[in-house]
Coordinates of N, CA, C and O in Angstrom, one line a residue:
M1 N -16.4 31.5 -1.2 CA -15.7 30.2 -1.3 C -15.1 29.8 0.1 O -14.6 30.6 0.8
L2 N -15.2 28.5 0.4 CA -14.6 28.1 1.6 C -13.1 28.0 1.5 O -12.6 27.4 0.5
T3 N -12.3 28.5 2.4 CA -10.9 28.5 2.3 C -10.3 27.6 3.3 O -9.1 27.3 3.2
R4 N -11.0 27.1 4.3 CA -10.4 26.3 5.4 C -10.4 24.8 5.0 O -9.6 24.1 5.5
F5 N -11.4 24.3 4.2 CA -11.6 22.9 4.1 C -10.9 22.2 2.9 O -10.8 21.0 2.9
P6 N -10.5 22.9 1.9 CA -9.9 22.2 0.8 C -8.5 21.7 1.0 O -7.9 21.1 0.1
G7 N -7.9 21.8 2.2 CA -6.5 21.4 2.4 C -6.4 19.9 2.6 O -7.3 19.2 2.7
N8 N -5.1 19.5 2.8 CA -4.9 18.1 3.0 C -5.3 17.6 4.3 O -5.8 16.5 4.5
Y9 N -5.1 18.4 5.4 CA -5.4 18.0 6.7 C -6.9 17.8 7.0 O -7.3 16.8 7.6
P10 N -7.7 18.7 6.5 CA -9.2 18.4 6.6 C -9.6 17.2 5.9 O -10.4 16.4 6.3
M11 N -9.0 16.9 4.7 CA -9.4 15.7 3.9 C -8.9 14.4 4.7 O -9.6 13.4 4.8
L12 N -7.7 14.5 5.3 CA -7.2 13.4 6.1 C -8.1 13.1 7.3 O -8.4 12.0 7.5
A13 N -8.5 14.2 7.9 CA -9.3 14.0 9.1 C -10.7 13.4 8.7 O -11.2 12.5 9.4
G14 N -11.2 13.9 7.6 CA -12.5 13.3 7.2 C -12.4 11.8 6.8 O -13.2 11.0 7.1
N15 N -11.3 11.5 6.1 CA -11.1 10.1 5.6 C -10.9 9.2 6.8 O -11.5 8.1 6.9
L16 N -10.1 9.6 7.8 CA -9.8 8.8 8.9 C -11.1 8.6 9.8 O -11.3 7.6 10.3
T17 N -11.8 9.7 9.9 CA -13.1 9.6 10.7 C -14.0 8.6 10.0 O -14.6 7.8 10.7
A18 N -14.2 8.7 8.7 CA -15.0 7.7 8.0 C -14.6 6.3 8.2 O -15.4 5.4 8.5
I19 N -13.3 6.1 8.1 CA -12.8 4.7 8.2 C -12.9 4.2 9.6 O -13.5 3.1 9.9
F20 N -12.5 4.9 10.6 CA -12.5 4.4 12.0 C -13.9 4.5 12.6 O -14.2 3.6 13.4
L21 N -14.7 5.4 12.3 CA -16.0 5.5 12.8 C -16.9 4.4 12.3 O -17.6 3.8 13.1
S22 N -16.8 4.0 11.1 CA -17.5 2.9 10.5 C -17.1 1.6 11.2 O -17.9 0.7 11.5
G23 N -15.8 1.4 11.4 CA -15.3 0.2 12.1 C -15.8 0.2 13.5 O -16.2 -0.9 14.1
F24 N -15.8 1.3 14.2 CA -16.3 1.4 15.6 C -17.8 1.1 15.7 O -18.2 0.4 16.6
I25 N -18.6 1.7 14.8 CA -20.0 1.4 14.8 C -20.3 0.0 14.5 O -21.1 -0.7 15.2
H26 N -19.6 -0.7 13.6 CA -19.7 -2.1 13.4 C -19.4 -2.9 14.6 O -20.1 -3.8 15.0
F27 N -18.3 -2.6 15.3 CA -17.9 -3.3 16.5 C -19.0 -3.2 17.6 O -19.3 -4.2 18.2
V28 N -19.5 -2.0 17.8 CA -20.4 -1.8 18.9 C -21.7 -2.5 18.6 O -22.3 -3.2 19.4
I29 N -22.2 -2.4 17.3 CA -23.5 -3.1 17.0 C -23.3 -4.6 17.1 O -24.2 -5.3 17.5
S30 N -22.1 -5.1 16.7 CA -21.9 -6.6 16.7 C -21.8 -7.1 18.2 O -22.2 -8.2 18.5
K31 N -21.3 -6.2 19.1 CA -21.3 -6.6 20.5 C -22.6 -6.5 21.1 O -23.0 -7.3 22.0
M32 N -23.4 -5.5 20.7 CA -24.8 -5.3 21.3 C -25.7 -6.4 20.9 O -26.6 -6.9 21.7
A33 N -25.7 -6.8 19.6 CA -26.6 -7.8 19.1 C -25.8 -8.8 18.3 O -25.9 -8.8 17.0
P34 N -25.1 -9.8 18.9 CA -24.3 -10.7 18.1 C -25.2 -11.7 17.4 O -26.3 -12.1 17.9
Q35 N -24.8 -12.2 16.3 CA -25.6 -13.1 15.5 C -25.3 -14.6 15.9 O -26.1 -15.5 15.6
N36 N -24.1 -14.8 16.4 CA -23.7 -16.2 16.9 C -24.0 -17.2 15.7 O -24.6 -18.2 15.9
Y37 N -23.5 -16.9 14.6 CA -23.6 -17.8 13.4 C -22.9 -19.1 13.6 O -21.8 -19.2 14.1
D38 N -23.6 -20.2 13.2 CA -23.1 -21.5 13.3 C -22.4 -21.9 12.0 O -23.0 -22.2 11.0
W39 N -21.0 -21.7 12.0 CA -20.3 -21.9 10.8 C -20.3 -23.4 10.3 O -20.0 -23.7 9.2
K40 N -20.7 -24.3 11.2 CA -20.8 -25.7 10.8 C -21.9 -25.9 9.8 O -21.8 -26.9 9.0
S41 N -22.9 -25.1 9.8 CA -24.0 -25.2 8.8 C -23.5 -25.0 7.4 O -24.2 -25.4 6.5
M42 N -22.4 -24.4 7.2 CA -21.9 -24.2 5.9 C -21.6 -25.5 5.2 O -21.7 -25.7 4.0
K43 N -21.1 -26.5 6.0 CA -20.8 -27.8 5.5 C -22.1 -28.6 5.1 O -22.0 -29.5 4.3
D44 N -23.2 -28.2 5.6 CA -24.5 -28.9 5.3 C -25.1 -28.4 4.0 O -26.1 -29.0 3.6
I45 N -24.5 -27.4 3.4 CA -25.1 -26.9 2.1 C -24.8 -28.0 1.0 O -23.6 -28.3 0.8
T46 N -25.8 -28.4 0.4 CA -25.7 -29.4 -0.7 C -25.5 -28.6 -2.0 O -26.1 -27.6 -2.3
L47 N -24.5 -29.1 -2.8 CA -24.2 -28.5 -4.1 C -25.2 -29.0 -5.1 O -25.7 -30.1 -5.1
I48 N -25.6 -28.1 -6.0 CA -26.5 -28.5 -7.1 C -25.8 -29.6 -8.0 O -26.4 -30.6 -8.3
E49 N -24.6 -29.3 -8.2 CA -23.8 -30.2 -9.1 C -22.4 -30.4 -8.4 O -21.7 -29.4 -8.3
D50 N -22.1 -31.5 -8.0 CA -20.8 -31.8 -7.3 C -19.8 -32.2 -8.4 O -19.3 -33.3 -8.4
D51 N -19.6 -31.3 -9.3 CA -18.7 -31.6 -10.5 C -17.2 -31.3 -10.1 O -16.9 -30.2 -9.9
Q52 N -16.4 -32.3 -9.9 CA -15.0 -32.1 -9.6 C -14.2 -32.6 -10.8 O -13.0 -33.1 -10.6
S53 N -14.7 -32.5 -12.0 CA -13.9 -33.0 -13.1 C -12.7 -32.1 -13.3 O -12.8 -30.9 -13.1
G54 N -11.6 -32.7 -13.6 CA -10.4 -31.9 -13.7 C -9.6 -31.8 -12.4 O -8.6 -31.2 -12.3
L55 N -10.2 -32.3 -11.3 CA -9.6 -32.2 -10.0 C -9.3 -33.6 -9.6 O -9.8 -34.2 -8.7
G56 N -8.3 -34.2 -10.2 CA -7.9 -35.6 -9.9 C -7.1 -35.6 -8.6 O -6.7 -34.6 -8.0
E57 N -6.9 -36.9 -8.1 CA -6.2 -37.1 -6.9 C -4.8 -36.6 -6.9 O -4.2 -36.2 -5.9
E58 N -4.2 -36.6 -8.1 CA -2.8 -36.1 -8.2 C -2.7 -34.6 -7.8 O -1.6 -34.2 -7.4
L59 N -3.8 -33.9 -7.9 CA -3.7 -32.5 -7.5 C -3.7 -32.3 -6.0 O -3.3 -31.2 -5.5
Y60 N -4.1 -33.3 -5.3 CA -4.1 -33.2 -3.8 C -2.9 -33.9 -3.2 O -2.8 -34.1 -2.0
D61 N -1.9 -34.4 -4.0 CA -0.7 -35.0 -3.6 C 0.1 -34.0 -2.8 O 0.3 -32.9 -3.2
D62 N 0.7 -34.5 -1.7 CA 1.6 -33.5 -0.9 C 2.7 -33.0 -1.7 O 3.1 -31.8 -1.5
A63 N 3.4 -33.8 -2.5 CA 4.5 -33.3 -3.3 C 4.0 -32.3 -4.3 O 4.7 -31.2 -4.5
E64 N 2.9 -32.5 -4.9 CA 2.3 -31.5 -5.8 C 2.0 -30.2 -5.1 O 2.3 -29.1 -5.6
M65 N 1.4 -30.3 -3.9 CA 1.1 -29.1 -3.2 C 2.3 -28.4 -2.7 O 2.3 -27.1 -2.7
T66 N 3.3 -29.1 -2.3 CA 4.6 -28.4 -1.9 C 5.2 -27.7 -3.1 O 5.7 -26.6 -2.9
E67 N 5.2 -28.4 -4.2 CA 5.8 -27.7 -5.4 C 5.0 -26.5 -5.8 O 5.6 -25.4 -6.1
A68 N 3.7 -26.5 -5.7 CA 2.8 -25.4 -6.0 C 3.1 -24.3 -5.0 O 3.2 -23.1 -5.4
Y69 N 3.3 -24.6 -3.7 CA 3.6 -23.6 -2.7 C 4.9 -22.9 -3.0 O 5.0 -21.7 -2.9
K70 N 5.9 -23.7 -3.4 CA 7.2 -23.1 -3.7 C 7.1 -22.2 -4.9 O 7.7 -21.1 -4.9
W71 N 6.4 -22.6 -5.9 CA 6.2 -21.8 -7.1 C 5.6 -20.5 -6.8 O 6.1 -19.5 -7.2
I72 N 4.5 -20.5 -6.1 CA 3.7 -19.3 -5.8 C 4.5 -18.4 -4.9 O 4.5 -17.2 -5.0
S73 N 5.2 -19.0 -3.9 CA 6.0 -18.2 -2.9 C 7.1 -17.5 -3.6 O 7.3 -16.3 -3.3
T74 N 7.8 -18.2 -4.5 CA 8.9 -17.6 -5.2 C 8.5 -16.4 -6.0 O 9.1 -15.3 -5.9
R75 N 7.4 -16.6 -6.8 CA 7.0 -15.5 -7.6 C 6.3 -14.4 -6.8 O 6.4 -13.2 -7.2
G76 N 5.6 -14.7 -5.8 CA 5.0 -13.7 -4.9 C 6.1 -12.8 -4.3 O 5.9 -11.6 -4.3
W77 N 7.1 -13.4 -3.7 CA 8.2 -12.6 -3.1 C 8.9 -11.8 -4.2 O 9.3 -10.7 -3.9
A78 N 9.2 -12.4 -5.3 CA 9.9 -11.7 -6.4 C 9.1 -10.5 -6.8 O 9.7 -9.4 -6.9
L79 N 7.8 -10.6 -7.0 CA 7.0 -9.5 -7.4 C 6.9 -8.4 -6.3 O 6.9 -7.2 -6.6
T80 N 6.8 -8.9 -5.1 CA 6.8 -7.9 -3.9 C 8.1 -7.1 -3.9 O 8.0 -5.9 -3.7
I81 N 9.2 -7.8 -4.1 CA 10.5 -7.1 -4.0 C 10.6 -6.1 -5.2 O 11.1 -5.0 -5.1
I82 N 10.1 -6.5 -6.4 CA 10.1 -5.7 -7.6 C 9.3 -4.4 -7.3 O 9.7 -3.3 -7.6
F83 N 8.1 -4.6 -6.9 CA 7.2 -3.5 -6.7 C 7.4 -2.6 -5.5 O 7.1 -1.4 -5.5
V84 N 8.0 -3.2 -4.5 CA 8.2 -2.4 -3.2 C 9.6 -1.8 -3.2 O 9.7 -0.7 -2.6
V85 N 10.6 -2.5 -3.7 CA 11.9 -2.0 -3.6 C 12.5 -1.5 -4.9 O 12.9 -0.3 -5.1
I86 N 12.5 -2.4 -5.9 CA 13.2 -2.0 -7.2 C 12.5 -1.0 -8.0 O 13.1 0.0 -8.4
W87 N 11.2 -1.1 -8.2 CA 10.4 -0.1 -8.9 C 10.6 1.3 -8.4 O 10.9 2.2 -9.1
P88 N 10.4 1.5 -7.1 CA 10.6 2.9 -6.5 C 12.1 3.3 -6.6 O 12.4 4.5 -6.8
A89 N 13.0 2.4 -6.4 CA 14.4 2.7 -6.4 C 14.8 3.2 -7.8 O 15.7 4.0 -7.9
L90 N 14.2 2.7 -8.9 CA 14.6 3.2 -10.2 C 14.2 4.6 -10.4 O 14.8 5.3 -11.3
S91 N 13.3 5.2 -9.7 CA 12.9 6.6 -9.8 C 13.8 7.5 -9.0 O 13.7 8.7 -9.2
L92 N 14.6 7.0 -8.1 CA 15.4 7.9 -7.2 C 16.4 8.7 -7.9 O 16.6 9.9 -7.6
P93 N 17.1 8.2 -8.9 CA 18.1 9.0 -9.6 C 17.5 10.2 -10.3 O 18.2 11.2 -10.5
E94 N 16.3 10.1 -10.7 CA 15.7 11.2 -11.4 C 15.3 12.4 -10.5 O 15.3 13.5 -10.9
G95 N 15.1 12.1 -9.2 CA 14.7 13.1 -8.3 C 13.3 13.6 -8.6 O 12.3 12.8 -8.6
V96 N 13.1 14.9 -8.9 CA 11.8 15.4 -9.3 C 11.6 15.0 -10.8 O 12.4 15.3 -11.6
F97 N 10.5 14.4 -11.1 CA 10.2 13.9 -12.4 C 10.0 15.1 -13.4 O 9.3 16.0 -13.1
S98 N 10.7 15.0 -14.5 CA 10.3 16.0 -15.6 C 9.1 15.5 -16.3 O 8.6 14.4 -16.0
K99 N 8.5 16.3 -17.1 CA 7.3 16.0 -17.8 C 7.4 14.7 -18.6 O 6.6 13.8 -18.6
S100 N 8.5 14.6 -19.4 CA 8.7 13.5 -20.2 C 9.0 12.2 -19.4 O 8.6 11.1 -19.8
Y101 N 9.8 12.3 -18.3 CA 10.1 11.2 -17.5 C 8.8 10.7 -16.8 O 8.6 9.4 -16.8
F102 N 8.0 11.6 -16.4 CA 6.7 11.2 -15.8 C 5.8 10.5 -16.8 O 5.2 9.4 -16.5
A103 N 5.8 11.0 -18.0 CA 5.0 10.4 -19.1 C 5.6 9.0 -19.4 O 4.8 8.0 -19.7
F104 N 6.9 8.8 -19.3 CA 7.5 7.4 -19.5 C 7.0 6.5 -18.4 O 6.6 5.3 -18.7
W105 N 6.9 6.9 -17.1 CA 6.5 6.0 -16.1 C 5.0 5.7 -16.2 O 4.5 4.6 -16.0
V106 N 4.2 6.7 -16.6 CA 2.8 6.5 -16.9 C 2.6 5.5 -18.0 O 1.8 4.6 -17.9
F107 N 3.4 5.6 -19.1 CA 3.3 4.7 -20.2 C 3.7 3.2 -19.7 O 2.9 2.3 -20.1
I108 N 4.7 3.1 -18.9 CA 5.0 1.7 -18.4 C 3.9 1.2 -17.6 O 3.5 0.0 -17.7
S109 N 3.3 2.0 -16.7 CA 2.2 1.6 -15.9 C 1.0 1.1 -16.7 O 0.4 0.1 -16.4
L110 N 0.7 1.9 -17.8 CA -0.4 1.6 -18.6 C -0.2 0.3 -19.4 O -1.1 -0.6 -19.5
I111 N 1.0 0.1 -19.9 CA 1.4 -1.2 -20.6 C 1.2 -2.3 -19.7 O 0.7 -3.4 -20.0
W112 N 1.8 -2.2 -18.4 CA 1.6 -3.2 -17.4 C 0.2 -3.6 -17.2 O -0.2 -4.7 -17.1
G113 N -0.6 -2.5 -17.0 CA -2.1 -2.7 -16.7 C -2.8 -3.4 -17.9 O -3.6 -4.4 -17.6
F114 N -2.5 -3.0 -19.1 CA -3.2 -3.7 -20.2 C -2.7 -5.1 -20.4 O -3.5 -6.0 -20.7
M115 N -1.4 -5.4 -20.2 CA -1.0 -6.8 -20.3 C -1.6 -7.6 -19.2 O -2.0 -8.8 -19.5
A116 N -1.6 -7.1 -18.0 CA -2.2 -7.9 -16.9 C -3.7 -8.1 -17.2 O -4.2 -9.2 -16.9
S117 N -4.4 -7.1 -17.7 CA -5.8 -7.3 -18.0 C -6.0 -8.4 -19.0 O -6.9 -9.2 -18.9
A118 N -5.2 -8.3 -20.1 CA -5.3 -9.3 -21.2 C -5.1 -10.7 -20.6 O -5.8 -11.6 -21.0
I119 N -4.1 -10.9 -19.8 CA -3.8 -12.2 -19.2 C -4.9 -12.6 -18.3 O -5.3 -13.8 -18.4
I120 N -5.3 -11.7 -17.5 CA -6.4 -12.1 -16.5 C -7.7 -12.5 -17.2 O -8.4 -13.3 -16.7
I121 N -8.0 -11.9 -18.3 CA -9.2 -12.2 -19.1 C -9.0 -13.4 -19.9 O -9.9 -14.3 -20.0
T122 N -7.9 -13.6 -20.7 CA -7.8 -14.6 -21.6 C -7.4 -16.0 -21.0 O -7.9 -17.0 -21.5
L123 N -6.6 -16.0 -20.0 CA -6.2 -17.3 -19.5 C -7.3 -18.1 -18.9 O -7.5 -19.3 -19.2
P124 N -8.2 -17.6 -18.1 CA -9.4 -18.4 -17.7 C -10.3 -18.9 -18.8 O -10.8 -20.0 -18.8
I125 N -10.4 -18.0 -19.9 CA -11.2 -18.5 -21.0 C -10.5 -19.6 -21.7 O -11.1 -20.6 -22.1
Y126 N -9.2 -19.5 -21.9 CA -8.4 -20.6 -22.5 C -8.5 -21.9 -21.7 O -8.7 -23.0 -22.3
E127 N -8.3 -21.8 -20.4 CA -8.3 -23.0 -19.6 C -9.7 -23.6 -19.5 O -9.8 -24.8 -19.3
S128 N -10.8 -22.9 -19.7 CA -12.1 -23.4 -19.6 C -12.8 -23.5 -20.9 O -14.0 -23.7 -21.0
W129 N -12.1 -23.4 -22.0 CA -12.7 -23.4 -23.3 C -13.5 -24.6 -23.6 O -14.6 -24.5 -24.2
D130 N -13.1 -25.8 -23.2 CA -13.9 -27.0 -23.5 C -15.3 -26.9 -22.8 O -16.3 -27.2 -23.5
E131 N -15.3 -26.5 -21.6 CA -16.6 -26.3 -20.9 C -17.4 -25.2 -21.5 O -18.6 -25.3 -21.6
L132 N -16.8 -24.1 -21.8 CA -17.5 -22.9 -22.3 C -18.1 -23.3 -23.7 O -19.2 -22.9 -24.0
S133 N -17.4 -24.0 -24.5 CA -17.9 -24.4 -25.8 C -19.1 -25.3 -25.7 O -20.0 -25.2 -26.5
K134 N -19.0 -26.2 -24.7 CA -20.2 -27.1 -24.5 C -21.4 -26.3 -24.1 O -22.5 -26.5 -24.6
V135 N -21.3 -25.3 -23.2 CA -22.4 -24.5 -22.8 C -22.9 -23.7 -24.0 O -24.1 -23.6 -24.2
L136 N -22.0 -23.1 -24.8 CA -22.5 -22.3 -25.9 C -23.2 -23.2 -26.9 O -24.2 -22.7 -27.5
K137 N -22.7 -24.4 -27.2 CA -23.4 -25.3 -28.1 C -24.7 -25.7 -27.6 O -25.7 -25.8 -28.3
G138 N -24.8 -25.9 -26.3 CA -26.1 -26.2 -25.7 C -27.1 -25.1 -25.8 O -28.3 -25.3 -26.0
V139 N -26.6 -23.9 -25.6 CA -27.5 -22.7 -25.7 C -28.0 -22.5 -27.1 O -29.2 -22.1 -27.3
M140 N -27.1 -22.8 -28.1 CA -27.6 -22.7 -29.5 C -28.3 -23.9 -30.0 O -28.7 -23.9 -31.2
G141 N -28.6 -24.9 -29.1 CA -29.3 -26.0 -29.5 C -28.6 -27.1 -30.2 O -29.2 -28.0 -30.8
K142 N -27.3 -27.0 -30.3 CA -26.4 -28.0 -30.9 C -26.1 -29.1 -29.9 O -26.0 -28.8 -28.7
T143 N -25.7 -30.3 -30.4 CA -25.3 -31.3 -29.5 C -23.8 -31.2 -29.2 O -23.0 -31.1 -30.1
P144 N -23.5 -31.1 -27.9 CA -22.1 -30.9 -27.5 C -21.3 -32.2 -27.9 O -21.8 -33.3 -27.9
T145 N -20.0 -32.0 -28.3 CA -19.2 -33.1 -28.6 C -18.7 -33.8 -27.3 O -18.7 -33.1 -26.3
P146 N -18.3 -35.0 -27.4 CA -17.8 -35.7 -26.2 C -16.6 -35.0 -25.6 O -15.9 -34.3 -26.3
D147 N -16.3 -35.2 -24.4 CA -15.2 -34.6 -23.7 C -13.9 -34.9 -24.3 O -13.6 -36.0 -24.5
S148 N -13.2 -33.8 -24.7 CA -11.9 -34.0 -25.4 C -10.7 -33.9 -24.5 O -9.6 -33.9 -24.9
G149 N -11.0 -33.8 -23.2 CA -9.9 -33.6 -22.2 C -9.6 -32.2 -21.9 O -9.9 -31.3 -22.7
S150 N -8.9 -32.0 -20.9 CA -8.5 -30.6 -20.5 C -7.2 -30.2 -21.2 O -6.4 -31.0 -21.5
K151 N -7.1 -28.9 -21.3 CA -5.9 -28.3 -22.0 C -4.7 -28.1 -21.0 O -3.7 -27.8 -21.4
I152 N -5.0 -28.3 -19.7 CA -4.0 -28.0 -18.7 C -3.1 -29.2 -18.6 O -3.4 -30.3 -18.6

């Protein structure tokens, strides 16, 4: 059995080599044979369907955008502080975790993950239900009902 390689330092060296060598190889090849892509051509791509239903002019209003920016900034910073400062600080009084305390933290993490997964999956379905039901009715050969408006 190999006794030199299963340690943390050989694994660290291997991981860092993989990360930095792949970036270095990419940089060298990009400099040797640049593609010089014309990003302006992206604007020339025609959409199959330019459907902007649900995207009214009120969504592009500066006041609306400022309010949305404040909303997302507040919640983003709050979650950052919770996950980077408060969550780790709550584990400091315990010191070395006992088996039951570790199980408690794992339980909280799992509950958080399941709740996040449920929200991430169900909210887009709920918000797009009108369009999804039209597609499903069309697939089954039924006539879709007229647009009943958005739920948002």
